[in-house]
Amino acid sequence: MELQNEKSLNFIEQIIETDLENGKNGNRVLTRFPPEPNGYLHIGHAKSICLNFGLGIKYNGQTNLRFDDTNPVKEDEEYVDSIIEDVKWLGFNWDGEIRYASDYFEQLYQWAVQMIKEGKAYVDDQPSELISQQRGTPQKPGDESPYRNRTIEENLDLFEQMRSGKFQNGERVLRAKVDMASPNMQMRDPVMYRIMHAHHHRTGDQWCIYPMYDYAHGQSDYIENITHSICTLEFENHRPLYNWFLDQVANGDRPQQIEFARLNLNYTVMSKRKLLELVKDNYVNGWDDPRMPTISGLRRRGYTPESIRNFADRIGVAKRDNVIEFGLLEFMVREHLNKIADRVMAVINPLKITLTNYPDGVTEDIELVNNPEDPNSQSRKLPFSKHLFIEQDDFMIDPPKKYFRLSPGSEVRLKGAYIIRCDEYRTDENGKVTELLCTYDPDTRSGAGESRKVKGTLHWVSADHCIDAEVRLYDRLFTHEAPDSDKDHDFKEFLNPNSLQVLANCKLEPGLKEAAIGTKFQFQRIGYFCVDKDSTAEMPVFNRTVTLKDSWSNSTN
Ligand code: ATP
Ligand code: MG
């Protein structure tokens, strides 16, 4: 039993359990999720959120939400707000107040001053291009800056002047004095501070020097007493620098950086820079466009927090990069919606039917269970009348064999109601079918005892009672499995021109009139849909969340 448990631990859990066994960090577990507020969160971030908060919960610890807001030029309050909303929506609570790296600017500055005093940092007057040229290559050691050995006094004075705004952007930087010959390029005197005369969304104009990620990140972890600092694999070779910076200030417990493989999904891009480009240049309708892999887009599309958490769980934590099929995410969404979504009748490409032998002006109530997957499900009554709509593609003039839907002379059951036969069809001048004339068999009402059986069952709505709606069908945003992997083509060249199809003339059962924004439904035989924020009382709008795996065209009743 115990062995099995051990086996199912992922490598990060193994590290944490070993630390707990050894009493490291006073048996505390404190993780953090550290987004930079320079865009909306995407499904990759959701993976990181589920991992970090999940570990906090599993080990009776906590998780901090910290904004890594060290680059005012790219960051914005709007992004902060959206990130907070997304983390909450995914169902997680952070420990105490929200934190900001900018809250630590003074401390970070003081530590930098201390490092200068200890001969561990210096001001470099060279432009950044020259500094990069001197960094060398992994095979060739870098060249030392001519300013590397200026005196401590001069460094302190220049750094002070940097802070007080004496220099223009890019005129000077503060660099850590580590090792220009290190085989690890990250260790070749990395920049710690740069000059940026820019307004910060929290600190205003208080600062014109801003700490670089590598310096700010680990020290912020240390300030917050983080125990396990989990990041993605591209930071693996930053780990020695992370530890070097901690060496300069830490005593006692210190955070441990652990890297895992980032989530990659096919048919999508996940870099915030690229997602921003899609938004800014109007390739999509905003960050929460339901085709976007952003958390807000997925939410608007109708994905549930449960399905995203289940997905994160299912893919697990890997040490090597891999690509996950988008279909797996859709599978998890379908699995959850199947349990919670009410089944409703919706005709998205309507074809009119008249039941010639059904009395005029009569309405019957057809009772249907809302969700057969839910043992406590309620049922509802649906009006049935002489005039109905079915889907256009549920009728064919000249059907192939095994077509169990409607065709001239054939019979189908209307779900929950009667068996009908198609006697005649009408077309317009282009030969398009515009109306079916059918007869119903009054002895075949569903639920009224034995009835004969037919192979096809169709969904329908009563034309006299249904409501009009707009339905938006989404497809993949990209036609290429890895849109940003092709060196010769910009990722935008692979945008799917048919990723959005708007159906403006849909007919839904009347009960959907006032469905609240975000409510999820299964449109029977079509897919899962949810009410979009563009909905109005006059014109409800539904997004297709995901298609159904299979239709029930072969079932009866
Ligand atoms: P991007 O590369 O999309 O710009 P980022 O890594 O720069 O994203 P941050 O805001 O710095 O974005 O990310 C916050 C946290 O989310 C980091 O800890 C980062 O490692 C994690 N993260 C980002 N993308 C992924 C991903 N695809 N899979 C797992 N974790 C991710
Ligand atoms: Mg980052």
XYZ file of N, CA and C in Angstrom, residues 411-420 444-447 451-460 556-557:
78
model
N -39.394 7.458 -41.908
C -39.923 7.822 -40.595
C -38.792 8.041 -39.591
N -39.001 8.973 -38.706
C -38.085 9.162 -37.569
C -38.925 9.474 -36.344
N -38.278 9.348 -35.189
C -38.959 9.817 -33.979
C -38.463 11.220 -33.674
N -39.356 12.085 -33.269
C -38.947 13.375 -32.719
C -38.749 13.143 -31.226
N -37.592 13.431 -30.760
C -37.190 13.122 -29.386
C -38.269 13.468 -28.353
N -38.675 12.469 -27.584
C -39.654 12.694 -26.524
C -41.082 12.833 -27.012
N -41.290 12.832 -28.365
C -42.642 13.098 -28.887
C -43.116 11.930 -29.767
N -43.348 12.179 -31.023
C -43.995 11.194 -31.892
C -43.087 10.723 -33.027
N -43.507 9.641 -33.640
C -42.906 9.238 -34.904
C -43.597 10.029 -36.018
N -42.794 10.570 -36.906
C -43.362 11.310 -38.038
C -42.849 10.716 -39.354
N -47.888 6.901 -31.180
C -46.479 6.613 -30.898
C -45.868 7.584 -29.904
N -46.664 8.256 -29.129
C -46.082 9.245 -28.226
C -45.136 8.588 -27.214
N -43.969 9.154 -27.031
C -42.962 8.618 -26.098
C -43.532 8.538 -24.702
N -43.236 7.466 -24.026
C -43.650 7.336 -22.634
C -45.085 6.894 -22.475
N -44.652 1.164 -28.154
C -44.803 1.854 -29.432
C -43.877 1.170 -30.418
N -44.151 1.317 -31.681
C -43.208 0.744 -32.636
C -41.919 1.563 -32.613
N -40.882 0.960 -33.156
C -39.586 1.618 -33.083
C -39.133 2.042 -34.467
N -38.371 3.151 -34.483
C -37.708 3.549 -35.727
C -36.241 3.798 -35.400
N -35.434 3.824 -36.427
C -33.988 3.888 -36.159
C -33.473 5.277 -35.797
N -34.086 6.302 -36.362
C -33.530 7.640 -36.134
C -34.345 8.447 -35.146
N -33.649 9.224 -34.316
C -34.329 10.156 -33.411
C -33.743 11.541 -33.647
N -34.598 12.496 -33.848
C -34.129 13.859 -34.136
C -34.534 14.810 -33.019
N -33.715 15.857 -32.853
C -34.141 16.946 -31.964
C -34.945 17.947 -32.782
N -35.710 18.748 -32.108
C -36.666 19.638 -32.771
C -37.038 20.768 -31.806
N -32.932 4.886 -30.158
C -34.371 5.099 -30.277
C -34.798 6.015 -29.150
N -35.970 6.545 -29.224
C -36.529 7.422 -28.211
C -35.853 8.752 -28.065
